[in-house]
Amino acid sequence: MASSFPSSKYVWKIENFSSLKSDRLYSDVLFTAFDLKWKLSIDPKGTHVTYTSNKGRITLNGTHLVIFLSCEEAAGSWYTHCNFAIIDQQDRAQTRNYDGEGECGTYGCRAMLLAELLDPKKGFVMCDTCFIKVEILSAINIIKSITEKAPPAKEEQPRPLETDPVP
């Protein structure tokens, strides 16, 4: 059942962006939306993943920033509809918005080329700081049947959404 709470927004300020060394960076703050605790993460050096979309098989070789959303406290899976934005600090009209929906924890939103994100002529990283905004528009609890046969345990790579706007 879809939650009837109003949408929730969170802005993640990422400082010292150029000196980030980890493959995955997590937001320090858990933010609340729909009475649940959520967290964002990114791969600041680019994501290495292959996935199948409606455009065929796509491989990302560390060329794109991918934004991930996960629910941190609730049991079960959550299907969410959200909007991600990478804020242009020089010209808000150039802020990049990405609509996303899917099961949290198994997808990310392929946002933009790292070369564009880090381009000093653009305003996405200024004073070595980047701002990423998420607005969770809806969250639906996915109830899985107990009679479903559990798939074999394997480590699943997060996959970008099929609806992402990057060619």
GROMACS .gro file of C-alpha atoms in nm:
model
  167
    1MET     CA    1   0.000   0.000   0.000
    2ALA     CA    2   0.129   0.342  -0.088
    3SER     CA    3   0.200   0.575   0.196
    4SER     CA    4  -0.007   0.895   0.204
    5PHE     CA    5   0.257   1.114   0.368
    6PRO     CA    6   0.373   1.424   0.179
    7SER     CA    7   0.693   1.387  -0.021
    8SER     CA    8   1.020   1.441   0.161
    9LYS     CA    9   1.332   1.620   0.040
   10TYR     CA   10   1.691   1.589   0.153
   11VAL     CA   11   2.002   1.774   0.030
   12TRP     CA   12   2.336   1.601   0.076
   13LYS     CA   13   2.639   1.832   0.093
   14ILE     CA   14   2.954   1.647  -0.015
   15GLU     CA   15   3.270   1.835   0.081
   16ASN     CA   16   3.627   1.766  -0.037
   17PHE     CA   17   3.485   1.595  -0.345
   18SER     CA   18   3.814   1.581  -0.537
   19SER     CA   19   3.994   1.403  -0.254
   20LEU     CA   20   3.736   1.126  -0.198
   21LYS     CA   21   3.919   0.796  -0.202
   22SER     CA   22   3.651   0.535  -0.136
   23ASP     CA   23   3.467   0.349  -0.410
   24ARG     CA   24   3.133   0.409  -0.234
   25LEU     CA   25   3.047   0.713  -0.026
   26TYR     CA   26   2.743   0.712   0.206
   27SER     CA   27   2.557   1.011   0.339
   28ASP     CA   28   2.629   1.056   0.710
   29VAL     CA   29   2.275   1.155   0.787
   30LEU     CA   30   1.977   0.927   0.782
   31PHE     CA   31   1.683   1.134   0.667
   32THR     CA   32   1.318   1.058   0.729
   33ALA     CA   33   1.054   1.020   0.460
   34PHE     CA   34   0.726   0.831   0.495
   35ASP     CA   35   0.817   0.746   0.856
   36LEU     CA   36   1.124   0.551   0.735
   37LYS     CA   37   1.498   0.622   0.759
   38TRP     CA   38   1.677   0.660   0.425
   39LYS     CA   39   2.036   0.703   0.311
   40LEU     CA   40   2.203   0.811  -0.014
   41SER     CA   41   2.527   0.683  -0.159
   42ILE     CA   42   2.739   0.749  -0.467
   43ASP     CA   43   3.043   0.604  -0.637
   44PRO     CA   44   3.256   0.922  -0.660
   45LYS     CA   45   3.510   0.755  -0.891
   46GLY     CA   46   3.240   0.618  -1.122
   47THR     CA   47   3.039   0.299  -1.123
   48HIS     CA   48   3.156  -0.021  -1.293
   49VAL     CA   49   2.846  -0.224  -1.374
   50THR     CA   50   2.674  -0.396  -1.666
   51TYR     CA   51   2.295  -0.406  -1.687
   52THR     CA   52   2.020  -0.468  -1.939
   53SER     CA   53   1.777  -0.191  -2.022
   54ASN     CA   54   1.513  -0.134  -2.286
   55LYS     CA   55   1.805  -0.006  -2.499
   56GLY     CA   56   1.994  -0.336  -2.468
   57ARG     CA   57   2.301  -0.433  -2.265
   58ILE     CA   58   2.481  -0.129  -2.119
   59THR     CA   59   2.820  -0.124  -1.947
   60LEU     CA   60   2.940   0.163  -1.733
   61ASN     CA   61   3.316   0.166  -1.697
   62GLY     CA   62   3.362   0.432  -1.435
   63THR     CA   63   3.237   0.708  -1.662
   64HIS     CA   64   2.919   0.812  -1.477
   65LEU     CA   65   2.818   0.923  -1.132
   66VAL     CA   66   2.540   0.696  -1.005
   67ILE     CA   67   2.320   0.794  -0.710
   68PHE     CA   68   2.183   0.514  -0.491
   69LEU     CA   69   1.893   0.530  -0.242
   70SER     CA   70   1.840   0.274   0.033
   71CYS     CA   71   1.594   0.228   0.318
   72GLU     CA   72   1.794   0.176   0.636
   73GLU     CA   73   1.550   0.055   0.896
   74ALA     CA   74   1.245  -0.119   0.761
   75ALA     CA   75   1.208  -0.491   0.707
   76GLY     CA   76   1.119  -0.598   0.358
   77SER     CA   77   1.162  -0.420   0.029
   78TRP     CA   78   1.039  -0.078  -0.076
   79TYR     CA   79   0.943   0.037  -0.424
   80THR     CA   80   0.998   0.410  -0.447
   81HIS     CA   81   0.934   0.691  -0.689
   82CYS     CA   82   1.183   0.971  -0.640
   83ASN     CA   83   1.361   1.261  -0.803
   84PHE     CA   84   1.737   1.306  -0.780
   85ALA     CA   85   1.912   1.635  -0.862
   86ILE     CA   86   2.273   1.741  -0.893
   87ILE     CA   87   2.269   2.110  -0.805
   88ASP     CA   88   2.443   2.357  -1.036
   89GLN     CA   89   2.576   2.611  -0.786
   90GLN     CA   90   2.641   2.879  -1.052
   91ASP     CA   91   2.315   2.857  -1.241
   92ARG     CA   92   2.023   2.678  -1.075
   93ALA     CA   93   1.850   2.656  -1.414
   94GLN     CA   94   2.127   2.414  -1.519
   95THR     CA   95   2.064   2.179  -1.224
   96ARG     CA   96   2.030   1.823  -1.352
   97ASN     CA   97   1.713   1.639  -1.246
   98TYR     CA   98   1.663   1.265  -1.281
   99ASP     CA   99   1.338   1.084  -1.219
  100GLY     CA  100   1.372   0.736  -1.075
  101GLU     CA  101   1.162   0.453  -0.954
  102GLY     CA  102   1.235   0.097  -0.854
  103GLU     CA  103   1.306  -0.135  -0.566
  104CYS     CA  104   1.544   0.034  -0.322
  105GLY     CA  105   1.877  -0.132  -0.269
  106THR     CA  106   1.885  -0.290  -0.615
  107TYR     CA  107   1.910   0.017  -0.834
  108GLY     CA  108   2.074   0.349  -0.872
  109CYS     CA  109   2.003   0.645  -1.093
  110ARG     CA  110   2.276   0.690  -1.356
  111ALA     CA  111   2.309   1.063  -1.338
  112MET     CA  112   2.584   1.232  -1.534
  113LEU     CA  113   2.925   1.186  -1.687
  114LEU     CA  114   3.201   1.239  -1.432
  115ALA     CA  115   3.382   1.461  -1.682
  116GLU     CA  116   3.082   1.695  -1.692
  117LEU     CA  117   3.035   1.683  -1.314
  118LEU     CA  118   3.400   1.779  -1.257
  119ASP     CA  119   3.423   2.034  -1.540
  120PRO     CA  120   3.547   2.358  -1.374
  121LYS     CA  121   3.346   2.565  -1.625
  122LYS     CA  122   3.025   2.415  -1.488
  123GLY     CA  123   2.891   2.473  -1.138
  124PHE     CA  124   2.830   2.120  -1.012
  125VAL     CA  125   3.145   2.105  -0.797
  126MET     CA  126   3.248   2.444  -0.658
  127CYS     CA  127   3.497   2.504  -0.377
  128ASP     CA  128   3.537   2.123  -0.387
  129THR     CA  129   3.174   2.080  -0.273
  130CYS     CA  130   2.885   1.906  -0.450
  131PHE     CA  131   2.515   1.907  -0.356
  132ILE     CA  132   2.283   1.618  -0.435
  133LYS     CA  133   1.912   1.643  -0.363
  134VAL     CA  134   1.658   1.363  -0.339
  135GLU     CA  135   1.283   1.398  -0.313
  136ILE     CA  136   1.097   1.079  -0.231
  137LEU     CA  137   0.754   1.109  -0.388
  138SER     CA  138   0.612   0.770  -0.285
  139ALA     CA  139   0.716   0.452  -0.107
  140ILE     CA  140   0.531   0.123  -0.137
  141ASN     CA  141   0.610  -0.177   0.081
  142ILE     CA  142   0.666  -0.487  -0.132
  143ILE     CA  143   0.525  -0.793   0.039
  144LYS     CA  144   0.679  -1.115  -0.086
  145SER     CA  145   0.497  -1.443  -0.052
  146ILE     CA  146   0.639  -1.696   0.193
  147THR     CA  147   0.571  -1.965  -0.066
  148GLU     CA  148   0.808  -1.804  -0.314
  149LYS     CA  149   1.118  -2.011  -0.364
  150ALA     CA  150   1.411  -1.810  -0.238
  151PRO     CA  151   1.671  -1.741  -0.508
  152PRO     CA  152   2.022  -1.869  -0.443
  153ALA     CA  153   2.226  -1.626  -0.239
  154LYS     CA  154   2.449  -1.410  -0.457
  155GLU     CA  155   2.591  -1.066  -0.433
  156GLU     CA  156   2.382  -0.844  -0.658
  157GLN     CA  157   2.529  -0.535  -0.818
  158PRO     CA  158   2.305  -0.228  -0.803
  159ARG     CA  159   2.179  -0.142  -1.150
  160PRO     CA  160   2.097   0.197  -1.295
  161LEU     CA  161   1.735   0.268  -1.375
  162GLU     CA  162   1.616   0.190  -1.725
  163THR     CA  163   1.451   0.530  -1.749
  164ASP     CA  164   1.763   0.736  -1.690
  165PRO     CA  165   1.813   1.022  -1.936
  166VAL     CA  166   2.184   0.971  -2.011
  167PRO     CA  167   2.249   0.815  -2.356
   0.00000   0.00000   0.00000
